[in-house]
XYZ file of C-alpha atoms in Angstrom:
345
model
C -11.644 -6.733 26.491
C -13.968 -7.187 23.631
C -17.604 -5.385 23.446
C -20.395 -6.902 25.188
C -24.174 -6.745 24.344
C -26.066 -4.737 26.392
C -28.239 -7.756 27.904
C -29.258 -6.433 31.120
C -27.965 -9.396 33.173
C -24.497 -8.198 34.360
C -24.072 -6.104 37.366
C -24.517 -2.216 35.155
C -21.320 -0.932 36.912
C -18.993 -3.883 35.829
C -16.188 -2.679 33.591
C -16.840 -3.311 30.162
C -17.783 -1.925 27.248
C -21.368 -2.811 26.221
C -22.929 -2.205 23.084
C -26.420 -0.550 23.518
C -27.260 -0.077 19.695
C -25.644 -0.280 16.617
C -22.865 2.936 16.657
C -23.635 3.363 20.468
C -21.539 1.396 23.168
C -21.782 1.810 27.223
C -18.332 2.189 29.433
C -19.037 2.762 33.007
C -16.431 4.851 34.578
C -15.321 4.112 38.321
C -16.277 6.717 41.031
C -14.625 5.770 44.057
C -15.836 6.119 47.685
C -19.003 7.230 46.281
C -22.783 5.422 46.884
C -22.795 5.867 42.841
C -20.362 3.358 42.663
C -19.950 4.615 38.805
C -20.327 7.002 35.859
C -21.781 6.046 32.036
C -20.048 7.374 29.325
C -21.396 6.588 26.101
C -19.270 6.590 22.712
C -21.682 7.579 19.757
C -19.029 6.526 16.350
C -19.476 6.127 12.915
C -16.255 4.283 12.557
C -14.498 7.462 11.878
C -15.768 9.833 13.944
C -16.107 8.992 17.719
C -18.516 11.337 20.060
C -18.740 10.938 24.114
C -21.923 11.492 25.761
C -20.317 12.474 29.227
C -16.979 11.547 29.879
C -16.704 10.599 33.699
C -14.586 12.497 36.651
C -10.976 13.223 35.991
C -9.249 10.532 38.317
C -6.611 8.108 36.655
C -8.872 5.199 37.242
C -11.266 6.220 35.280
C -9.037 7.090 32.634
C -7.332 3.919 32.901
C -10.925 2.570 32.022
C -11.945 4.504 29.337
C -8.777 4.382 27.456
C -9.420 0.094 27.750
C -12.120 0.903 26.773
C -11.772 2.655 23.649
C -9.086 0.218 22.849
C -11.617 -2.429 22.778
C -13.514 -0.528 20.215
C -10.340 0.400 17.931
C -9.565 3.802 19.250
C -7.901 5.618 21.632
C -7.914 8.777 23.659
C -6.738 11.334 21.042
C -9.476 9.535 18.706
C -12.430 11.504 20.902
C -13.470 13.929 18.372
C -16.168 15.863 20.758
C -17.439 15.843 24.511
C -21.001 16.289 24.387
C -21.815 16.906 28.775
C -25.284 16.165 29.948
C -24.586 18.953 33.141
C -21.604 20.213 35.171
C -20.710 18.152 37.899
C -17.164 17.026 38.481
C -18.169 13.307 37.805
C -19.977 14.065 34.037
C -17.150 17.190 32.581
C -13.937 17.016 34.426
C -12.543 14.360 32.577
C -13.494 15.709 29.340
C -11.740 19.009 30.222
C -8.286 17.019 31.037
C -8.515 15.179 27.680
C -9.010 18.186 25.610
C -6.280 20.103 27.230
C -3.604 16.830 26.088
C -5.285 15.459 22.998
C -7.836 18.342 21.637
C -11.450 17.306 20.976
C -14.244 19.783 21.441
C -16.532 20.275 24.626
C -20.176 21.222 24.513
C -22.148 22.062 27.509
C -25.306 23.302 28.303
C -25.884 27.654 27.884
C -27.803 27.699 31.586
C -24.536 25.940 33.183
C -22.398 28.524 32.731
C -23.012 30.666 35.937
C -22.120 27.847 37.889
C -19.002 26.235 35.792
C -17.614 30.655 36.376
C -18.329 29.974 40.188
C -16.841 26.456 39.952
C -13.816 27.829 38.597
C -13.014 30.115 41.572
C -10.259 28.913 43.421
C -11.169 30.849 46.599
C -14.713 29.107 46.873
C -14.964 27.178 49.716
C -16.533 23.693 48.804
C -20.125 23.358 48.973
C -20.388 27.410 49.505
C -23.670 28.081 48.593
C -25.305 25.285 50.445
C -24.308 26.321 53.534
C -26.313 29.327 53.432
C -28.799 27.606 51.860
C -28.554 24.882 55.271
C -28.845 28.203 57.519
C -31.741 28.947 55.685
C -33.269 25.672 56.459
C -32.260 25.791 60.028
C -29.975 23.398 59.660
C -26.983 24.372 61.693
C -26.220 20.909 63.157
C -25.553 20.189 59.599
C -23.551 23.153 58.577
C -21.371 21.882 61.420
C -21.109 18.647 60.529
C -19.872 19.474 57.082
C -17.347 21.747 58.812
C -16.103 19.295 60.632
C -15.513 17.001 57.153
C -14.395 19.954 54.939
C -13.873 23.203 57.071
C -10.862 25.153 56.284
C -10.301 23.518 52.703
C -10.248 25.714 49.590
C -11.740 24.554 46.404
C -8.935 22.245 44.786
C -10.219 21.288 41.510
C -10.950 24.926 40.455
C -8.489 24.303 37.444
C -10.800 21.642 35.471
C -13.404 23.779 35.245
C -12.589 25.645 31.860
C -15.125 27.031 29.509
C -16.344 25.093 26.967
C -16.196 25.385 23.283
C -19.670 25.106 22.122
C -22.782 26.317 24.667
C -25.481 23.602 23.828
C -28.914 25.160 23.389
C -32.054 23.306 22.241
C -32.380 22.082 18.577
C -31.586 19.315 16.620
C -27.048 18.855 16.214
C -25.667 16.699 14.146
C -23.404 14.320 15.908
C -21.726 12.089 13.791
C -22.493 11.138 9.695
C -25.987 10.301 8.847
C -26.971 10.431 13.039
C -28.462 13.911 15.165
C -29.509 14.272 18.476
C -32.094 16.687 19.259
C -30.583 18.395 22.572
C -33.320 19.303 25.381
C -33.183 21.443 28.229
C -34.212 19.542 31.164
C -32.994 22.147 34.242
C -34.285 20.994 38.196
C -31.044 18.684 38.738
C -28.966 21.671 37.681
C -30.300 24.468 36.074
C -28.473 23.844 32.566
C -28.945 20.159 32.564
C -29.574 18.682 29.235
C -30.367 15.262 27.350
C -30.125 14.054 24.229
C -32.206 12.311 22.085
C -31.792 9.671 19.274
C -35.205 10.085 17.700
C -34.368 7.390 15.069
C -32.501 5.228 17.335
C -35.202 5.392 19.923
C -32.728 7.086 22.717
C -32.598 9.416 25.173
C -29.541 9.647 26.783
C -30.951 11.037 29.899
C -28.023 11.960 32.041
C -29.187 12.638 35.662
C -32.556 14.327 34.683
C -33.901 10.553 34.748
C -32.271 7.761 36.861
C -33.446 4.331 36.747
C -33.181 3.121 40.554
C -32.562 6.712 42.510
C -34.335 9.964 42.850
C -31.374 12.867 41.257
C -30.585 15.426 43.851
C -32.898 18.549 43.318
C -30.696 21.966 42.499
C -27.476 20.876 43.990
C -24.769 23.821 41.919
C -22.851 26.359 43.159
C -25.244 29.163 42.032
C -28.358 27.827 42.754
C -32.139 28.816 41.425
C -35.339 30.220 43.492
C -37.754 26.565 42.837
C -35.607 23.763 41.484
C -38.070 21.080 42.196
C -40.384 23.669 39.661
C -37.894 22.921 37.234
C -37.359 19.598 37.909
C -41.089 18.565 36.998
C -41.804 20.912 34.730
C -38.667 19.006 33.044
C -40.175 15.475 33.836
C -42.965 16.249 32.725
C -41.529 17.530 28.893
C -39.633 14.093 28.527
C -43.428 12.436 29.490
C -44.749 14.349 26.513
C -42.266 13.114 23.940
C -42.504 9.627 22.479
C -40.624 6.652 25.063
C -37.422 5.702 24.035
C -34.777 3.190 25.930
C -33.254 5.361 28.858
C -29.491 5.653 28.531
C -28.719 7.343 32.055
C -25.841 8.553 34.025
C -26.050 5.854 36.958
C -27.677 2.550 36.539
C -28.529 0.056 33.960
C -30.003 0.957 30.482
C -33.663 0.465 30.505
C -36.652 -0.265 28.202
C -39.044 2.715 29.103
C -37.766 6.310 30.051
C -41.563 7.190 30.381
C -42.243 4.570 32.933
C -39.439 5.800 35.231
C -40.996 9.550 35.152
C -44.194 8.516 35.837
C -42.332 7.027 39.289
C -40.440 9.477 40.011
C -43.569 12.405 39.371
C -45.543 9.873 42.107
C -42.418 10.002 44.013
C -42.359 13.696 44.277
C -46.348 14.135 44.705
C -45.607 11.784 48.103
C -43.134 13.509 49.137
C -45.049 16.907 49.070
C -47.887 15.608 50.401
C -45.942 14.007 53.277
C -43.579 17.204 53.660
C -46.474 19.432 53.996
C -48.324 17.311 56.430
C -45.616 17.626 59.234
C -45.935 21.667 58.893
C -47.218 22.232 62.604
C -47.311 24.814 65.249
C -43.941 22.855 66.565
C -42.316 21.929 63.227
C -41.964 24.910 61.298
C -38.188 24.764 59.418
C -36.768 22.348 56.447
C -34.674 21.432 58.904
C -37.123 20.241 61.991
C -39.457 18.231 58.969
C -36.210 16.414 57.366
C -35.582 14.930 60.726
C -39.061 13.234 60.464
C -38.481 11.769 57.651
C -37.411 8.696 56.152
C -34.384 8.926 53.266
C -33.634 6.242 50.952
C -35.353 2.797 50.511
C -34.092 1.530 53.568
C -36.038 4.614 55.267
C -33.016 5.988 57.376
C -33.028 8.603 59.874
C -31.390 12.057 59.098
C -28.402 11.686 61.897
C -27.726 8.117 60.708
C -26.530 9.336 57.328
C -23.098 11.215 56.343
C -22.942 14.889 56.594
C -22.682 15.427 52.771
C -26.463 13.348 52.221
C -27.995 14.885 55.478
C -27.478 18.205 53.367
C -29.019 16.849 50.115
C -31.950 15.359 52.440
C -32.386 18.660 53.825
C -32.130 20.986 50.677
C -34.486 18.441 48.914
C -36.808 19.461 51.962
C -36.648 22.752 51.899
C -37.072 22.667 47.797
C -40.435 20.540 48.468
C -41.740 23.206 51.122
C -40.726 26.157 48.993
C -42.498 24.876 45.532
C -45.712 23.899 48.336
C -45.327 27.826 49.407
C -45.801 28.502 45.633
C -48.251 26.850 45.039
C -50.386 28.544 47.572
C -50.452 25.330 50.433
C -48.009 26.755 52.774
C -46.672 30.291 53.959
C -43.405 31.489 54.855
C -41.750 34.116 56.792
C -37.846 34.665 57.542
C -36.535 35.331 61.013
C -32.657 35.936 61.225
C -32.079 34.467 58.157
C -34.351 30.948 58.517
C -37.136 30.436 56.764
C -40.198 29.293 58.990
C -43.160 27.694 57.464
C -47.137 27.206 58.408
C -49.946 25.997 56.592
């Protein structure tokens, strides 16, 4: 396998490695059984010093792929001198945490992720814990027993790859490898210590999940979640908007030419959405729950019941994050009756 330039006609989730700039090279990791399909990593080297920029879910296919991988770029496994993690879900640190326990390396991850990477680490957590009260807060029971039908009963079973890391990345300007620094930014809404990293002399922002070039990110989905995500989340868009463009390096998809013309779509993309959200707040339709199942989800505009249980309860949270940032911004009201949140406009 030799490096490829990053030309933008392959399929993005071949395997490969792709070369995105000079120093900077593209390997997307498998993720199977998931609508993802896979993972970016991105090696930042000097020639001597070799820097990943996520480094993909710990399953032997994936390692299998990055260790090819490397290999096609004259380095191997041990070679990874630091894990630099945009956020802390098991598809962007796990791996990372299984390399550094057999070869070494270093692992930095975001300050605000720590609360959740503690609670991810608990082996008694049931998975997907907090969103199931967050569900009964929506009203969604149909969908807290839907999940309990796919995971009910099962214990948290990766709590072991969830070690601390060494370095807690806060905002500032790091030096990466020789005569190359990134300038890390906070960017919480996806999770609430989500970062991404920019190449101001490259022209890069590696962008992570904060910005994804064909998908809207899910909105708050961690095990200790925060009061207004979707707050976050466009407050956070709207930082990256400020800066100059760069080429988007994200998490899931293609490299692209413009990270500012992907927030602009996804700020109208949210402004619809709360516009259309709020609009089905009636005498009749007062819960997340009740206004999700009016709704259309992904491009193809499915119906809540049509999807799996796991994406009726993103489609739902996202709801209920849409309504609660409409309540805060004075368009909406809410009261709580045994525990679910009702609103009217």
């Amino acid at each position: 396998m030799e490096p490829l330039p990053e030309d933008g006609e392959r399929d993005w989730a071949e395997p490969g490695v792709y070369t995105v700039s000079p120093g900077v090279h593209r390997i997307p990791l498998p993720l199977p059984q998931d609508a993802l399909r896979a993972v970016n990593v991105y090696v930042v080297t000097d020639g001597t010093r070799l820097v990943l920029v996520d480094s993909g879910w710990a399953l032997e296919s994936a390692r299998e792929r990055l260790s090819r991988g490397l290999k096609a770029l004259g380095a191997d496994l041990g070679d990874i001198d630091e894990f630099l993690i945009t956020h802390v879900h098991r598809d962007h640190y796990t791996l990372a945490v299984e390399l550094r326990r057999e070869f070494g390396g270093k692992l930095g991850l975001g300050k605000r992720e720590e609360p959740s990477l503690v609670r991810s680490g608990d082996p008694d957590r049931f998975p997907m814990e907090a969103q199931v009260g967050l569900l009964r807060r929506c009203g969604a029971d149909p969908v807290v027993e839907e999940l309990a039908r796919a995971f009910g009963g099962v214990r948290h079973t990766e709590a072991h790859l969830w070690e601390q890391p060494d370095e807690w990345l806060v905002p500032g300007k790091r030096a990466i490898v020789p005569g190359r620094e990134f300038d890390v930014v906070h960017t919480p809404g996806h999770t609430d210590g989500h970062v991404v990293f920019v190449d101001d002399e490259a022209g890069l922002v590696f962008s992570g999940d904060h910005v994804l070039p064909h998908i809207t990110p899910s909105i708050g989905f961690q095990p200790v979640p925060t009061e207004l995500p979707l707050s976050d989340y466009l407050d956070s868009l709207r930082l990256v908007r400020e800066m100059p463009d760069r080429r988007m390096l994200p998490a899931h998809g293609p490299v692209t030419g413009s990270v500012h013309a992907r927030v602009d779509e996804l700020l109208e993309h949210h402004r619809d959405r709360l516009e259309v959200m709020g609009a089905e707040i009636t005498a009749d339709v007062t819960t997340a729950y009740e206004v999700a199942l009016r709704l259309g989800w992904t491009r193809k505009r499915r119906e809540l019941p049509d999807m799996d249980p796991f994406n009726q309860m993103l489609a739902v949270l996202e709801t209920g994050s849409h309504l609660d940032l409409l309540v805060a911004q004075g368009k909406l009201t809410a009261t709580e009756t045994d525990g679910v949140r009702h609103y009217a406009s």
